[in-house]
Coordinates of C-alpha atoms and ligand atoms in Angstrom, one line a residue:
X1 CA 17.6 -50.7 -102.4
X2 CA 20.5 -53.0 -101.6
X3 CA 19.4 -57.0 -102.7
X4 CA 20.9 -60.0 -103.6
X5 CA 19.1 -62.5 -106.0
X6 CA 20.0 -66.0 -106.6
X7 CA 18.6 -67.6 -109.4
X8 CA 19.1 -71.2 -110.1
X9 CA 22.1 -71.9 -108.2
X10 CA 23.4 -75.6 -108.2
X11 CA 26.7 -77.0 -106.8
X12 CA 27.9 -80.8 -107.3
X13 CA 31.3 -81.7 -105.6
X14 CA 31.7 -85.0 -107.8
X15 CA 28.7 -87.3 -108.1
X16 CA 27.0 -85.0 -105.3
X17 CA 24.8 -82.3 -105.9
X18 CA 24.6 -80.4 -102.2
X19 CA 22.6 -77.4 -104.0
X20 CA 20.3 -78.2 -107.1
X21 CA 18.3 -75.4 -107.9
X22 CA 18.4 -72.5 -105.4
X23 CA 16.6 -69.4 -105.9
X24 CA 16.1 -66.6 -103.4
X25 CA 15.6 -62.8 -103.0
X26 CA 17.4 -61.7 -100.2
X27 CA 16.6 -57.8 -98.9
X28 CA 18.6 -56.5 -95.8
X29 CA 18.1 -57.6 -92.3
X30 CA 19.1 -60.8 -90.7
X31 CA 18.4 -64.0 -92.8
X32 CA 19.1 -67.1 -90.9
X33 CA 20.1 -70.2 -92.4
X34 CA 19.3 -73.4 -90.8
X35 CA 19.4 -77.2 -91.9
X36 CA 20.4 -80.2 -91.1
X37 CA 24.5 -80.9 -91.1
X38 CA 25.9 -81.6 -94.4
X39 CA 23.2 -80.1 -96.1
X40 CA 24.8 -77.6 -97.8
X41 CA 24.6 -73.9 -95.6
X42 CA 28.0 -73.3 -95.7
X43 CA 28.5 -74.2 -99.6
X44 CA 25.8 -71.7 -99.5
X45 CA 27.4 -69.0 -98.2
X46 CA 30.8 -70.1 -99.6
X47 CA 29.0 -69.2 -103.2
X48 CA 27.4 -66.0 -102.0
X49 CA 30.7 -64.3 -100.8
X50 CA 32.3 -65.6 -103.9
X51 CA 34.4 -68.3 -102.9
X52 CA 33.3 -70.4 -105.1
X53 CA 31.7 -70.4 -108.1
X54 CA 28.2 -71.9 -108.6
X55 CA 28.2 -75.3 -111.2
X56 CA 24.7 -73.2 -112.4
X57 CA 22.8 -70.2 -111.9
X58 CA 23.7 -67.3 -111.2
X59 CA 24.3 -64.5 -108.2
X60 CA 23.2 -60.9 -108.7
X61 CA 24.1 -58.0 -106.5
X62 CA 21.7 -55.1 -107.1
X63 CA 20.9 -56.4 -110.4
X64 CA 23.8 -57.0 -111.8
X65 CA 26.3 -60.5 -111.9
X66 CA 29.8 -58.3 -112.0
X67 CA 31.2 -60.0 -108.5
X68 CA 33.4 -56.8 -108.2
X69 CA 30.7 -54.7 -106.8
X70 CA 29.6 -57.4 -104.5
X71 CA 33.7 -58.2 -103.1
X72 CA 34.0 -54.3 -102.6
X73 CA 31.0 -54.5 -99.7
X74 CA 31.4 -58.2 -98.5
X75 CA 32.0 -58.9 -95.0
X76 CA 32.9 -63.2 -94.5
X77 CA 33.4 -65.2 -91.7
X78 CA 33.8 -68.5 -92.9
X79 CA 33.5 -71.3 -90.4
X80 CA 37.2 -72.9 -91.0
X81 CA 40.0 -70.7 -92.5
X82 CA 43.4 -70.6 -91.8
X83 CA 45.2 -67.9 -90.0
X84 CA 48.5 -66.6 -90.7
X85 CA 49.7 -67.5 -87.2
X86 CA 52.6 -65.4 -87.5
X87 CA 51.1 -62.6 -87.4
X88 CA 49.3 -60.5 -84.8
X89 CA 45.5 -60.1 -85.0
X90 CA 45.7 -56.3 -85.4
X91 CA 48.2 -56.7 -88.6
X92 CA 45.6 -59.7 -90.0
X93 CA 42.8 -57.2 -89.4
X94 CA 44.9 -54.4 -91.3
X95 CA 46.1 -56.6 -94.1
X96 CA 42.0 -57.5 -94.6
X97 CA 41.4 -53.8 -94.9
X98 CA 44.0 -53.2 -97.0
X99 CA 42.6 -55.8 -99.5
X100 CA 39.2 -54.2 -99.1
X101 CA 40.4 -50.7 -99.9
X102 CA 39.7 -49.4 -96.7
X103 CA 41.4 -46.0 -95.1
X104 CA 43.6 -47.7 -92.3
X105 CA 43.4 -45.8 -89.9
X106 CA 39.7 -45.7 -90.0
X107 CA 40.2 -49.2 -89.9
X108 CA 42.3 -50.2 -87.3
X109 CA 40.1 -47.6 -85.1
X110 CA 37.0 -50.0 -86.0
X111 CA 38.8 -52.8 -85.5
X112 CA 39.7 -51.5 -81.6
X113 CA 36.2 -50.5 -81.3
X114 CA 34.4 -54.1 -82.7
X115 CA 37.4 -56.3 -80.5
X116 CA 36.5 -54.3 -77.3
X117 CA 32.5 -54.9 -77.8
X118 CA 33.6 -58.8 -78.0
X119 CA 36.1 -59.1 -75.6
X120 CA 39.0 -59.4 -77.4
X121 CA 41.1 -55.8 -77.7
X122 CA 43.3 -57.1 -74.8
X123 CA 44.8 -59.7 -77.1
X124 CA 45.2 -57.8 -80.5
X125 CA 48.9 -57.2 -80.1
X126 CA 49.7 -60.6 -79.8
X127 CA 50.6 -63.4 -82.8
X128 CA 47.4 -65.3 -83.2
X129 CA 49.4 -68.6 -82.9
X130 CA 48.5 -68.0 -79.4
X131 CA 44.8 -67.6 -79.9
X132 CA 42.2 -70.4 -78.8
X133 CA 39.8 -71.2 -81.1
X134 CA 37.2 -69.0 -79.6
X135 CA 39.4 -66.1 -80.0
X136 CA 40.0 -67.0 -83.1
X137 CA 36.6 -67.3 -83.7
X138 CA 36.0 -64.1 -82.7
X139 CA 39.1 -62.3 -85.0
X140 CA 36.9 -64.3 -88.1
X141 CA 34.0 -62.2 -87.3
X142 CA 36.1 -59.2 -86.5
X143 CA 37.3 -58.9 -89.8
X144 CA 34.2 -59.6 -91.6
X145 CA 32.4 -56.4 -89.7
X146 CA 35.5 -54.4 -90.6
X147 CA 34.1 -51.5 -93.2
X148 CA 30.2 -51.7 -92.3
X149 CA 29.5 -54.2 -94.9
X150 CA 26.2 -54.0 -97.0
X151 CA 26.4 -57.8 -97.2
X152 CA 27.8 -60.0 -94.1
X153 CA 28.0 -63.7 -94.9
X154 CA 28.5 -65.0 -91.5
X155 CA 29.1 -69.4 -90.8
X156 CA 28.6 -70.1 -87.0
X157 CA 30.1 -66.8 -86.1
X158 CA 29.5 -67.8 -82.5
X159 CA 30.6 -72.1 -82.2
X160 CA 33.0 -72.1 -79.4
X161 CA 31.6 -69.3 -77.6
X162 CA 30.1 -68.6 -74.0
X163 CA 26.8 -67.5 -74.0
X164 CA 27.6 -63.9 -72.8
X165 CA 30.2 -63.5 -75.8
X166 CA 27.6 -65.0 -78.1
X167 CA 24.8 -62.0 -77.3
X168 CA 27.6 -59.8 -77.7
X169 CA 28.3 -61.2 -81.0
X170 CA 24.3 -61.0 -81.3
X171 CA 24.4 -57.5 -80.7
X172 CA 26.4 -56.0 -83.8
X173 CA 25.2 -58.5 -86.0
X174 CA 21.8 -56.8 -85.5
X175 CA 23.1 -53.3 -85.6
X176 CA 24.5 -54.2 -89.2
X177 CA 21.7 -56.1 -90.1
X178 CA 19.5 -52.7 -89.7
X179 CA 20.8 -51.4 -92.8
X180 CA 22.4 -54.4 -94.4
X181 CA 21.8 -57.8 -95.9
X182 CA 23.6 -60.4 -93.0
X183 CA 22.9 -64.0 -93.9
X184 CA 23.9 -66.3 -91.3
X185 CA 24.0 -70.1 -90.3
X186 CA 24.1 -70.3 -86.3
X187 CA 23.0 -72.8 -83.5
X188 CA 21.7 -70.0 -81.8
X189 CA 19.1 -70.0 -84.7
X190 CA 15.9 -69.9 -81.8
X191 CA 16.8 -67.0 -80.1
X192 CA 17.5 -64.7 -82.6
X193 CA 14.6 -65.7 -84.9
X194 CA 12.9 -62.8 -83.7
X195 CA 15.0 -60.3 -84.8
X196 CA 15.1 -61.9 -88.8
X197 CA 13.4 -61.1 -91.3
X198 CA 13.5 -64.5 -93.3
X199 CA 14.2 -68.1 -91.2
X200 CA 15.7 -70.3 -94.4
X201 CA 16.1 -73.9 -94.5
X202 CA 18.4 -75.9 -96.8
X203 CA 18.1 -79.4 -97.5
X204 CA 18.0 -82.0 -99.8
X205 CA 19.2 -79.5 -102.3
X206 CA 16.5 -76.9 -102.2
X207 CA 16.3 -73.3 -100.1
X208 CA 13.1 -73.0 -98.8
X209 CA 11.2 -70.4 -96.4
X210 CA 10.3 -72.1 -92.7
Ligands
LIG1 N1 35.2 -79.0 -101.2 C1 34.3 -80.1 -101.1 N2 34.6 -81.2 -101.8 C2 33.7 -82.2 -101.7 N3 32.6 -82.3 -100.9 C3 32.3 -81.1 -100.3 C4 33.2 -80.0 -100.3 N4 32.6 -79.0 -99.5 C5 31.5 -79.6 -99.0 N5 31.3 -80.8 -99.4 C6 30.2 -81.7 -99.1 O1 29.0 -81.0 -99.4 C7 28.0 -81.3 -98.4 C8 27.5 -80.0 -97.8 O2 28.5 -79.5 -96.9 P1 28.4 -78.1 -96.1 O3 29.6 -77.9 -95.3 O4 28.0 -77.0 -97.1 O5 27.1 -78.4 -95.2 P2 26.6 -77.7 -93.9 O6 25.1 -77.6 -94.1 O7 27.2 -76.3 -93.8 O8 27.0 -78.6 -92.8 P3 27.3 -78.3 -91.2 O9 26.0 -77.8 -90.6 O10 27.7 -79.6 -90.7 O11 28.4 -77.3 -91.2 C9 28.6 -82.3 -97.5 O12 28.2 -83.6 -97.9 C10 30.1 -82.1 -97.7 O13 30.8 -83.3 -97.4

């Protein structure tokens, strides 16, 4: 069974510890991730997909710490990334799959698919310097679904989105979450509390179940 352990985990940025001793078994379904701002749910996820590395403790992905494993099935949408403007949102989305290994065309007919369900296949031709930040919110996400992930790590997938685009959103993050682990920080928190499996808080430097 697909899991994800972390045991232990701390992370100081100078003088501050924002994590200090974070343990958690996470299993698959949707795991949402609230807190107040600042306290630390996007360093969180950050560590989880790998970004960064943890000051202590340690991240296990069916058991074992090898990060390999975990990169090869990782979807991430982080909350602020920059784009390569230049290009258009169908060659990003290509150049992600190409760096997860994944066949292209099978690929590039996902992406079609996942842009359509959000509202956004009109626009894939064109260079993302054009994009607003919802759209570009929405190519974050787009990219992080690409390969039916066994472990999405999604930050505020849906800030600067409409409601309707939101429940869209909402709607394949649950398909995934049926057979994978999605770990997510949103606003929209209440309404899809029923459909998680674990409701997390992080403050003051500790995970704990609400
Ligand atoms: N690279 C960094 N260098 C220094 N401090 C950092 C760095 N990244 C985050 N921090 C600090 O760590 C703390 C936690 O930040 P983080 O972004 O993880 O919180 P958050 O819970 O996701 O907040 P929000 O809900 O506002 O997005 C904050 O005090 C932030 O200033």
């Amino acid at each position: 069974m697909t899991s994800l352990e972390l045991s232990g985990l701390g992370k100081r940025y100078g003088l501050k510890t924002v994590l200090a001793d974070v343990s958690h078994v996470f299993t698959p379904g949707l795991t949402l991730l609230t807190g107040p701002s600042g306290a630390g749910k996007s360093t969180l996820l950050r560590l989880i997909a790998t970004a960064e590395k943890p000051g202590k403790g340690r991240i296990t992905w069916n058991g074992s710490p090898d990060r390999t494993p975990l990169r090869q099935t990782l979807g991430y949408a982080p909350q602020a990334v920059d784009l390569p403007e230049d290009l258009t949102a169908r060659e990003f989305a290509l150049h992600i799959a190409a760096l997860k290994g994944l066949d292209l065309a099978a690929a590039d007919a996902q992406f079609g698919a996942i842009t359509d369900a959000i509202g956004l296949h009109a626009d894939i031709n064109n260079r993302i310097a054009s994009f607003s930040g919802g759209m570009r919110r929405r190519l974050i996400f787009a990219q992080a679904m690409l390969g039916e992930p066994r472990l999405l790590a999604l930050d505020e997938p849906t800030a600067e989105l409409d409601g309707e685009t939101a429940r869209k959103l909402g709607t394949l993050i649950l398909e995934r979450a049926r057979d994978a682990i999605v770990i997510m920080t949103t606003h929209l928190a209440d309404e899809l509390a029923p459909h998680a499996v674990a409701m997390l808080r992080v403050e003051n430097g500790a995970l704990t179940a609400k």
